[in-house]
Coordinates of N, CA and C in Angstrom, one line a residue:
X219 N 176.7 81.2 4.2 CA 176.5 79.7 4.3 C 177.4 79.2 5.4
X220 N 176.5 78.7 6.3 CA 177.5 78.2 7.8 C 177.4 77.0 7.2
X221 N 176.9 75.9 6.9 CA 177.0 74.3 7.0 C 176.7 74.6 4.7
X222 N 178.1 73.8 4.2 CA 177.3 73.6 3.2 C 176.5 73.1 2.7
X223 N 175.8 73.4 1.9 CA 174.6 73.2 1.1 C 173.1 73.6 2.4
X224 N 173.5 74.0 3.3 CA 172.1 74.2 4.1 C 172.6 76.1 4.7
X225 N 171.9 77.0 3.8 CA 171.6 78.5 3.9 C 170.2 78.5 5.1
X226 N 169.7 77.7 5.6 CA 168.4 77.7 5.9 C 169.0 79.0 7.3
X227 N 168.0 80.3 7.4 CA 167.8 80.5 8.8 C 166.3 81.0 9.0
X228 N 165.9 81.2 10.2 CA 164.6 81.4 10.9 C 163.9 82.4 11.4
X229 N 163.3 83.1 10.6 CA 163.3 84.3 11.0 C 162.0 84.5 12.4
X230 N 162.5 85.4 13.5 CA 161.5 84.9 14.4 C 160.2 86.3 14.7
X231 N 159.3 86.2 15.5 CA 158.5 87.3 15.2 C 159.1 88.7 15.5
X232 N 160.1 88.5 16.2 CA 160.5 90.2 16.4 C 161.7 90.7 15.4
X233 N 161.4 89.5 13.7 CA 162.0 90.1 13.1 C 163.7 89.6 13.2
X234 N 164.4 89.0 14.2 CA 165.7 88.5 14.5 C 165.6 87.6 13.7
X235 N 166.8 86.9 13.6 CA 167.5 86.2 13.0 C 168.3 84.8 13.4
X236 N 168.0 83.6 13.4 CA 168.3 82.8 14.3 C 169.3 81.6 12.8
X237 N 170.1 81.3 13.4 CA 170.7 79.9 11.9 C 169.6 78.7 12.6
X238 N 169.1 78.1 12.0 CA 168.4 77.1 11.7 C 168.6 75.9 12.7
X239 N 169.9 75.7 13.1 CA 170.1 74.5 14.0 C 170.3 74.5 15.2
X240 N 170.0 76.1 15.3 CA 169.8 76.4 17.1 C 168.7 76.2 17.6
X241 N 167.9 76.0 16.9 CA 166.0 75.9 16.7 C 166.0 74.2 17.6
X242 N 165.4 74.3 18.4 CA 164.3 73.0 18.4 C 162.7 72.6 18.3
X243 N 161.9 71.7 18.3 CA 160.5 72.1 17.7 C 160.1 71.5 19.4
X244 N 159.0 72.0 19.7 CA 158.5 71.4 20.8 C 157.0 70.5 21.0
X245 N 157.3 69.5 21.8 CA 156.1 68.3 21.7 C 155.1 68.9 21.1
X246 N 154.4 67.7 20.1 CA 153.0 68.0 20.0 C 151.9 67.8 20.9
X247 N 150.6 68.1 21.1 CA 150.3 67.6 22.3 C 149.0 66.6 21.7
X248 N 148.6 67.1 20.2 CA 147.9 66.0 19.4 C 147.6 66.6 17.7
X249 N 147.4 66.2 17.0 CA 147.6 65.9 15.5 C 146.6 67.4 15.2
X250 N 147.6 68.3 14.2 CA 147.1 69.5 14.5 C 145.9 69.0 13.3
X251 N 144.8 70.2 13.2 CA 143.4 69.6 12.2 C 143.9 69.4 11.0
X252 N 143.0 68.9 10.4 CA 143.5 68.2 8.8 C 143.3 69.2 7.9
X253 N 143.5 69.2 6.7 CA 143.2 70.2 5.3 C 141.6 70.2 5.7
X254 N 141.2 71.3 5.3 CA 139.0 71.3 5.1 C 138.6 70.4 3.6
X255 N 139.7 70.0 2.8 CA 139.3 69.4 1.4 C 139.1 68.0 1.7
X256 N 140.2 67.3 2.7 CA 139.6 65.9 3.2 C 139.1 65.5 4.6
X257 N 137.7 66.3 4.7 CA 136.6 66.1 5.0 C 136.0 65.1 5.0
X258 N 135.5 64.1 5.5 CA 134.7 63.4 4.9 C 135.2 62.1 4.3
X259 N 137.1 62.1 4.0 CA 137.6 61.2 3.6 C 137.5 60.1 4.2
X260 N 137.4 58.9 3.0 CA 137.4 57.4 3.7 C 138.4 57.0 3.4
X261 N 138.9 55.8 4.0 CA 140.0 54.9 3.4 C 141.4 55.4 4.1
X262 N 142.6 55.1 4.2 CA 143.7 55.4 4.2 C 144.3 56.9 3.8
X263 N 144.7 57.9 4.4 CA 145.3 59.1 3.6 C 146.2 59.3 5.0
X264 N 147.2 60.4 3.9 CA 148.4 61.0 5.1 C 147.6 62.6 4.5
X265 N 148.4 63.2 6.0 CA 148.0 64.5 5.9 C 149.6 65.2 6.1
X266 N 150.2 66.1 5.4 CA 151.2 66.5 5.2 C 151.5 68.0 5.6
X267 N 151.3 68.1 6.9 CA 151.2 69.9 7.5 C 152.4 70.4 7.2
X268 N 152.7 71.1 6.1 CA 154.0 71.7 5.9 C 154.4 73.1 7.0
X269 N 153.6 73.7 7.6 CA 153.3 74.6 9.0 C 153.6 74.2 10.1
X270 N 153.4 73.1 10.2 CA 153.5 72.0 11.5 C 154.9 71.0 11.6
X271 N 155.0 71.0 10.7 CA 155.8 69.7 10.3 C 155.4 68.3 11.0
X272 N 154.5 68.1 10.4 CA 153.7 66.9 11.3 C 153.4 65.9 9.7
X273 N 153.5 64.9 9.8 CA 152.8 63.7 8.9 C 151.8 63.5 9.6
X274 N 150.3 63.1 9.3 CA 149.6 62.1 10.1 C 148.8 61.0 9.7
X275 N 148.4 59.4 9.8 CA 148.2 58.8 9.1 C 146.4 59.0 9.4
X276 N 145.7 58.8 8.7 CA 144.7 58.5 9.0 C 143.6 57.7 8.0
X277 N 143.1 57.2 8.7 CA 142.0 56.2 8.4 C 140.7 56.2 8.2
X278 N 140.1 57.0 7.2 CA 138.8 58.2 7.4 C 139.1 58.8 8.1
X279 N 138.4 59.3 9.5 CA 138.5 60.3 9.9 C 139.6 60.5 11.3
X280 N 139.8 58.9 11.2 CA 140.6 58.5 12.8 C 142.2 58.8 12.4
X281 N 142.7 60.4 13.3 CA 144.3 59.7 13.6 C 144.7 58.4 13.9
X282 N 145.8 57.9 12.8 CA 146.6 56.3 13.2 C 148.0 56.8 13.5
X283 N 148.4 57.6 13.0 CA 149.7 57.7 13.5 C 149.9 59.5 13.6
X284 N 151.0 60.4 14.6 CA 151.5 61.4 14.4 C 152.8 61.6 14.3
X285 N 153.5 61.9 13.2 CA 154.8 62.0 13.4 C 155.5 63.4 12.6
X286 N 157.2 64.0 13.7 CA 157.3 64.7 13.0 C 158.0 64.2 11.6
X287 N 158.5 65.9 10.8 CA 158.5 65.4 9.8 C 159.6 66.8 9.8
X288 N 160.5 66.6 8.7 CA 161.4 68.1 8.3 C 161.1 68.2 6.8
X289 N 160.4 68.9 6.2 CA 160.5 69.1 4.2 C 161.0 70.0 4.5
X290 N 160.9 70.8 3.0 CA 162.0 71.4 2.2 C 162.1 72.5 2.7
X291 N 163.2 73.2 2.7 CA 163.8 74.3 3.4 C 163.6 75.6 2.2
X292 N 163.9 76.7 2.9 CA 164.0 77.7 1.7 C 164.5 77.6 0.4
X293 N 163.9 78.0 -0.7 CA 164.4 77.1 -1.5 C 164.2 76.0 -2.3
X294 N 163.8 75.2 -1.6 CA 163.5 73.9 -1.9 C 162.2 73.5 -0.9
X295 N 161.5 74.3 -0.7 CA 160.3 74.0 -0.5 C 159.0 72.9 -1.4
X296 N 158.4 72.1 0.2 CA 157.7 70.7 -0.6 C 156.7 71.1 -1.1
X297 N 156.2 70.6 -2.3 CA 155.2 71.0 -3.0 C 153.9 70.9 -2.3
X298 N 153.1 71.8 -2.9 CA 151.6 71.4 -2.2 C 150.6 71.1 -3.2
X299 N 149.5 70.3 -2.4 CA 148.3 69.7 -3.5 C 148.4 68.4 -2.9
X300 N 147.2 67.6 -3.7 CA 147.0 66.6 -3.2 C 147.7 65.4 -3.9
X301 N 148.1 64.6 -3.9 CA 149.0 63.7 -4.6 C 148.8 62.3 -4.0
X302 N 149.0 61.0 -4.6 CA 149.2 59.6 -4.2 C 150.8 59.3 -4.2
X303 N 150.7 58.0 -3.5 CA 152.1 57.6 -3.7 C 152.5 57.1 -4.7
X304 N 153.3 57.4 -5.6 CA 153.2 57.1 -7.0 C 154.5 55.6 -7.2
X305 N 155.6 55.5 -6.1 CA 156.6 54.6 -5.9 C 157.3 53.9 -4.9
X306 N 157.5 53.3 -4.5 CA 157.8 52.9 -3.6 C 159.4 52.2 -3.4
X307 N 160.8 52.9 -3.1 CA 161.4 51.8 -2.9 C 162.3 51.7 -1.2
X308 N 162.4 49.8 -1.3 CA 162.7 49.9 0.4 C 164.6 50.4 0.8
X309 N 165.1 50.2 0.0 CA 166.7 50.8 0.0 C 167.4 51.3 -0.9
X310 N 167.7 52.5 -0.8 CA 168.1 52.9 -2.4 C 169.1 54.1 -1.8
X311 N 169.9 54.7 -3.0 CA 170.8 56.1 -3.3 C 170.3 56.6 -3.6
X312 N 170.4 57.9 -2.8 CA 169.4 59.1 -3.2 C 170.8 60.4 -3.8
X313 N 171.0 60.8 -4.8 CA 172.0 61.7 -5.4 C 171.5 62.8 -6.3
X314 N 172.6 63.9 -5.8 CA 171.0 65.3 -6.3 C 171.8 64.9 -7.3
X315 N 172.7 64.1 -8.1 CA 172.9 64.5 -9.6 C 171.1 64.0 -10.6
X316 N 170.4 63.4 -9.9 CA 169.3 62.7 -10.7 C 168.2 63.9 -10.4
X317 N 168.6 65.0 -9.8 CA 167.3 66.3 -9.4 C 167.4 66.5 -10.9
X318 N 166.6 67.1 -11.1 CA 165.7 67.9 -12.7 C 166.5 69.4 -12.4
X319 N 167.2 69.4 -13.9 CA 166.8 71.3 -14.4 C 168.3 71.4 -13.4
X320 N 168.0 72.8 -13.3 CA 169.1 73.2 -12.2 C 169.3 73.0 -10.9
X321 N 167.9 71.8 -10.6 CA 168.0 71.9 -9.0 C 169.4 70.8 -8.8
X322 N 169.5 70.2 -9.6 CA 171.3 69.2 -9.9 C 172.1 69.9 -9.5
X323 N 172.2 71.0 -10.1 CA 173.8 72.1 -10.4 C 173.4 72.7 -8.5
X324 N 172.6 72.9 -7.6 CA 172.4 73.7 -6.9 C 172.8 72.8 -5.6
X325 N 172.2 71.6 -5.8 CA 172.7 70.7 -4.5 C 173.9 69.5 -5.1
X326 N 174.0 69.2 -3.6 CA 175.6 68.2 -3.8 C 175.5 67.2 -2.8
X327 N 175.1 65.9 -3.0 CA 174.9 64.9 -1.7 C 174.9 63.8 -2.8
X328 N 175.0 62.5 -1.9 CA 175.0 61.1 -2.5 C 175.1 60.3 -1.0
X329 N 173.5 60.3 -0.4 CA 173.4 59.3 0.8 C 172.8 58.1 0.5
X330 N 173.4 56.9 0.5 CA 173.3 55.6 0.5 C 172.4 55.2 1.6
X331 N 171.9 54.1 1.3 CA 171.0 53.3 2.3 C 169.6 54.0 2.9
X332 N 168.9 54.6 2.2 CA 167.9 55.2 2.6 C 167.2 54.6 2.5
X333 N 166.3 54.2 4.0 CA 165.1 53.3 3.4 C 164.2 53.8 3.7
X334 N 162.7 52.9 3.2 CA 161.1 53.2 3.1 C 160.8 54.3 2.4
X335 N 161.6 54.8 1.1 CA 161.1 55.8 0.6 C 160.0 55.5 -0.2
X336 N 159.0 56.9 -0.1 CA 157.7 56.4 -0.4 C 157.8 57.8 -1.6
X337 N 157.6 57.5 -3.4 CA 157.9 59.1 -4.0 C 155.8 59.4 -4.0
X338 N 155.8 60.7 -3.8 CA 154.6 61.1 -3.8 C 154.5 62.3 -5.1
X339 N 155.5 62.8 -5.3 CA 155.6 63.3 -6.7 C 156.2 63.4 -7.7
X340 N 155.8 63.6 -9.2 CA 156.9 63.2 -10.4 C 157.7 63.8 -10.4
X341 N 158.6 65.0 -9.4 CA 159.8 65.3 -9.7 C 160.5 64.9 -8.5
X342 N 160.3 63.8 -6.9 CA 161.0 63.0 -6.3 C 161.0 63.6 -5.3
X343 N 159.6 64.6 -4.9 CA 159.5 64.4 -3.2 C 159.0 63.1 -2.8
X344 N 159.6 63.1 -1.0 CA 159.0 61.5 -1.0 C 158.8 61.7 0.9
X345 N 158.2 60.6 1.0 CA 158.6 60.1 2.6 C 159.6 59.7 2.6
X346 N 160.4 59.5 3.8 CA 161.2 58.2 3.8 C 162.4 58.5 5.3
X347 N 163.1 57.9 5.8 CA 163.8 57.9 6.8 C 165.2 58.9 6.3
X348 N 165.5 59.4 7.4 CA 166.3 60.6 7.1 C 167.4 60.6 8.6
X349 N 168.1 59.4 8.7 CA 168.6 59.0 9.9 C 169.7 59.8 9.8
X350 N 170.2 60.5 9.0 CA 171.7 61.6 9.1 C 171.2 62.6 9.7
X351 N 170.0 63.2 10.4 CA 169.5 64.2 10.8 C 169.1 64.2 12.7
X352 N 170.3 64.5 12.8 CA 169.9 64.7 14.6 C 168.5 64.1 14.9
X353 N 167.8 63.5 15.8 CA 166.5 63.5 16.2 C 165.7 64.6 16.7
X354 N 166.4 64.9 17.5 CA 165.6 66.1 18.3 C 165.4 67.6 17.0
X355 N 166.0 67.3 15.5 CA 165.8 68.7 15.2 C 164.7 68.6 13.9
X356 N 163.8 66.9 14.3 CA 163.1 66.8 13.3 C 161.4 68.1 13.6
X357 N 160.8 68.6 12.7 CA 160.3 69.6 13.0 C 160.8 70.9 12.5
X358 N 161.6 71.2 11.8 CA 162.3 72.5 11.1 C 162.7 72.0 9.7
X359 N 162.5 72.7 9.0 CA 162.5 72.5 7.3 C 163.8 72.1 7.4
X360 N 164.6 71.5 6.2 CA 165.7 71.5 6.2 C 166.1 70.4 5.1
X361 N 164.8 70.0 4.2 CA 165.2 69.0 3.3 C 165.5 69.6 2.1
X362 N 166.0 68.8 1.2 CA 165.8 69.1 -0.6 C 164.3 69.0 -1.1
X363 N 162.9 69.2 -0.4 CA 161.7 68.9 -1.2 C 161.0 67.4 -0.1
X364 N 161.9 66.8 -0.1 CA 161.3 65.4 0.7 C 160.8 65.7 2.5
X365 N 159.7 64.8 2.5 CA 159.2 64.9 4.1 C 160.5 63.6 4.9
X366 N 161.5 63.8 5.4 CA 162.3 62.9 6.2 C 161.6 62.7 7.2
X367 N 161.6 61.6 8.1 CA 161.3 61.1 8.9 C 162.4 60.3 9.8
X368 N 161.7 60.4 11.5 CA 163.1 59.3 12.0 C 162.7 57.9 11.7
X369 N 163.4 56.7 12.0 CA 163.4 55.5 11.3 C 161.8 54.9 11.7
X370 N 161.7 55.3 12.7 CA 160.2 54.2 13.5 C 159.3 55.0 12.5
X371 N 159.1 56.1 12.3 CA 157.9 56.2 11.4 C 158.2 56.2 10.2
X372 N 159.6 56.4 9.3 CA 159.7 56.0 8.3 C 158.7 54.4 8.3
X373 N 159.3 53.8 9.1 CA 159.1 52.4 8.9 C 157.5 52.2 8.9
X374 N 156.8 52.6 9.8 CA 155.5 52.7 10.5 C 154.7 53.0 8.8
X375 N 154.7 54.4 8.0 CA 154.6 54.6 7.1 C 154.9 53.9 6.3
X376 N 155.6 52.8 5.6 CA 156.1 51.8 4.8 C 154.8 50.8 4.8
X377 N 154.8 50.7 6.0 CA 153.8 49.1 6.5 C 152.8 49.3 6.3
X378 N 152.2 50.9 6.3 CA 150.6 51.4 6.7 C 150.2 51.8 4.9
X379 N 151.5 52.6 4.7 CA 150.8 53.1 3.1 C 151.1 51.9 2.2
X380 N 150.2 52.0 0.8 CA 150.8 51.4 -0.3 C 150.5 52.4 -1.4
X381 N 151.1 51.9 -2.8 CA 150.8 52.8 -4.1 C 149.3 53.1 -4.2
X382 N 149.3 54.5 -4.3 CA 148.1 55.1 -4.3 C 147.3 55.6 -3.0
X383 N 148.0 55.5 -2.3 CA 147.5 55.8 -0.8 C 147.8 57.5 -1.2
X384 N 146.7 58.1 -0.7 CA 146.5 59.7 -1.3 C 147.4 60.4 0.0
X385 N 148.1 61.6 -0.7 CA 148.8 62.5 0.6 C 148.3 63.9 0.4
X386 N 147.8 64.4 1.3 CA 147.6 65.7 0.7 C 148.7 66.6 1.8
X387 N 149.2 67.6 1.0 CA 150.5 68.5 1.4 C 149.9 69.8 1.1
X388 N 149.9 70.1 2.6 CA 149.4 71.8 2.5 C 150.6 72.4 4.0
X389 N 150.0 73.8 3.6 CA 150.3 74.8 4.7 C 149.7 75.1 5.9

């Protein structure tokens, strides 16, 4: 463990070994394809590429927004399936003493002032702004479960979704 609480490294195709924050992700050049299950969708949905680390908003079938995104690192990888936004709050403490089960005993943080969090599942993945996180290293896993975002799309996401706006989270 180089940085506590983050064991994350990256294993690359020839099998090496890289620590995690030597990594940078490189431009997207447009919104990689959507899940094949929302096909066809109408109305408001995010698309959650956990492979990509990309959010994307979309409106039926039209990209509205692409942004990156960092979820959950080894470990604490973000769940997948399709899910709504089940909560919404605009500034709040986020402290793993309130994680479920053992995931309490395993992490150790209490960051204040987090805003636009959006929860998308009953055990507190969410969207939300994740400004303690370098900019340039958004795009590499590295959360407790949650998709962080930098502040403009946190924010962007706040304005565009509401409760029940569907996310689907795949690979």
């Amino acid at each position: 463990e180089v940085v506590r609480d983050n064991i994350t490294w990256a294993k690359l195709a020839d099998g090496a070994f890289l620590y995690s924050t030597t990594l940078v992700p490189v431009a997207l050049p447009a919104a990689p394809p959507p899940l094949a299950a929302a096909a066809g969708r109408t109305g408001k949905w995010i698309d959650l590429n956990l492979t990509q680390q990309v959010v994307v908003a979309y409106e039926g079938q039209t990209v509205v927004r692409t942004a990156r995104t960092s979820t959950g690192r080894p470990g604490w990888e973000t769940s997948t399936g399709v899910f709504s936004i089940q909560r919404r709050i605009e500034n709040e403490t986020m402290e793993s003493s309130t994680l479920l089960g053992l995931d309490a005993q395993r992490a150790d943080y209490k960051v204040e002032n987090v805003r636009w969090t959006q929860y998308f599942t009953a055990d507190g993945m969410a969207l939300h702004e994740n400004y303690w996180k370098p900019r340039d290293t958004f795009g590499i896993p590295s959360s407790h479960g949650c998709a962080g975002l930098v502040a403009e799309d946190a924010k962007f996401f706040w304005d565009w979704a509401t409760v029940g706006t569907p996310v689907y989270a795949h690979t």
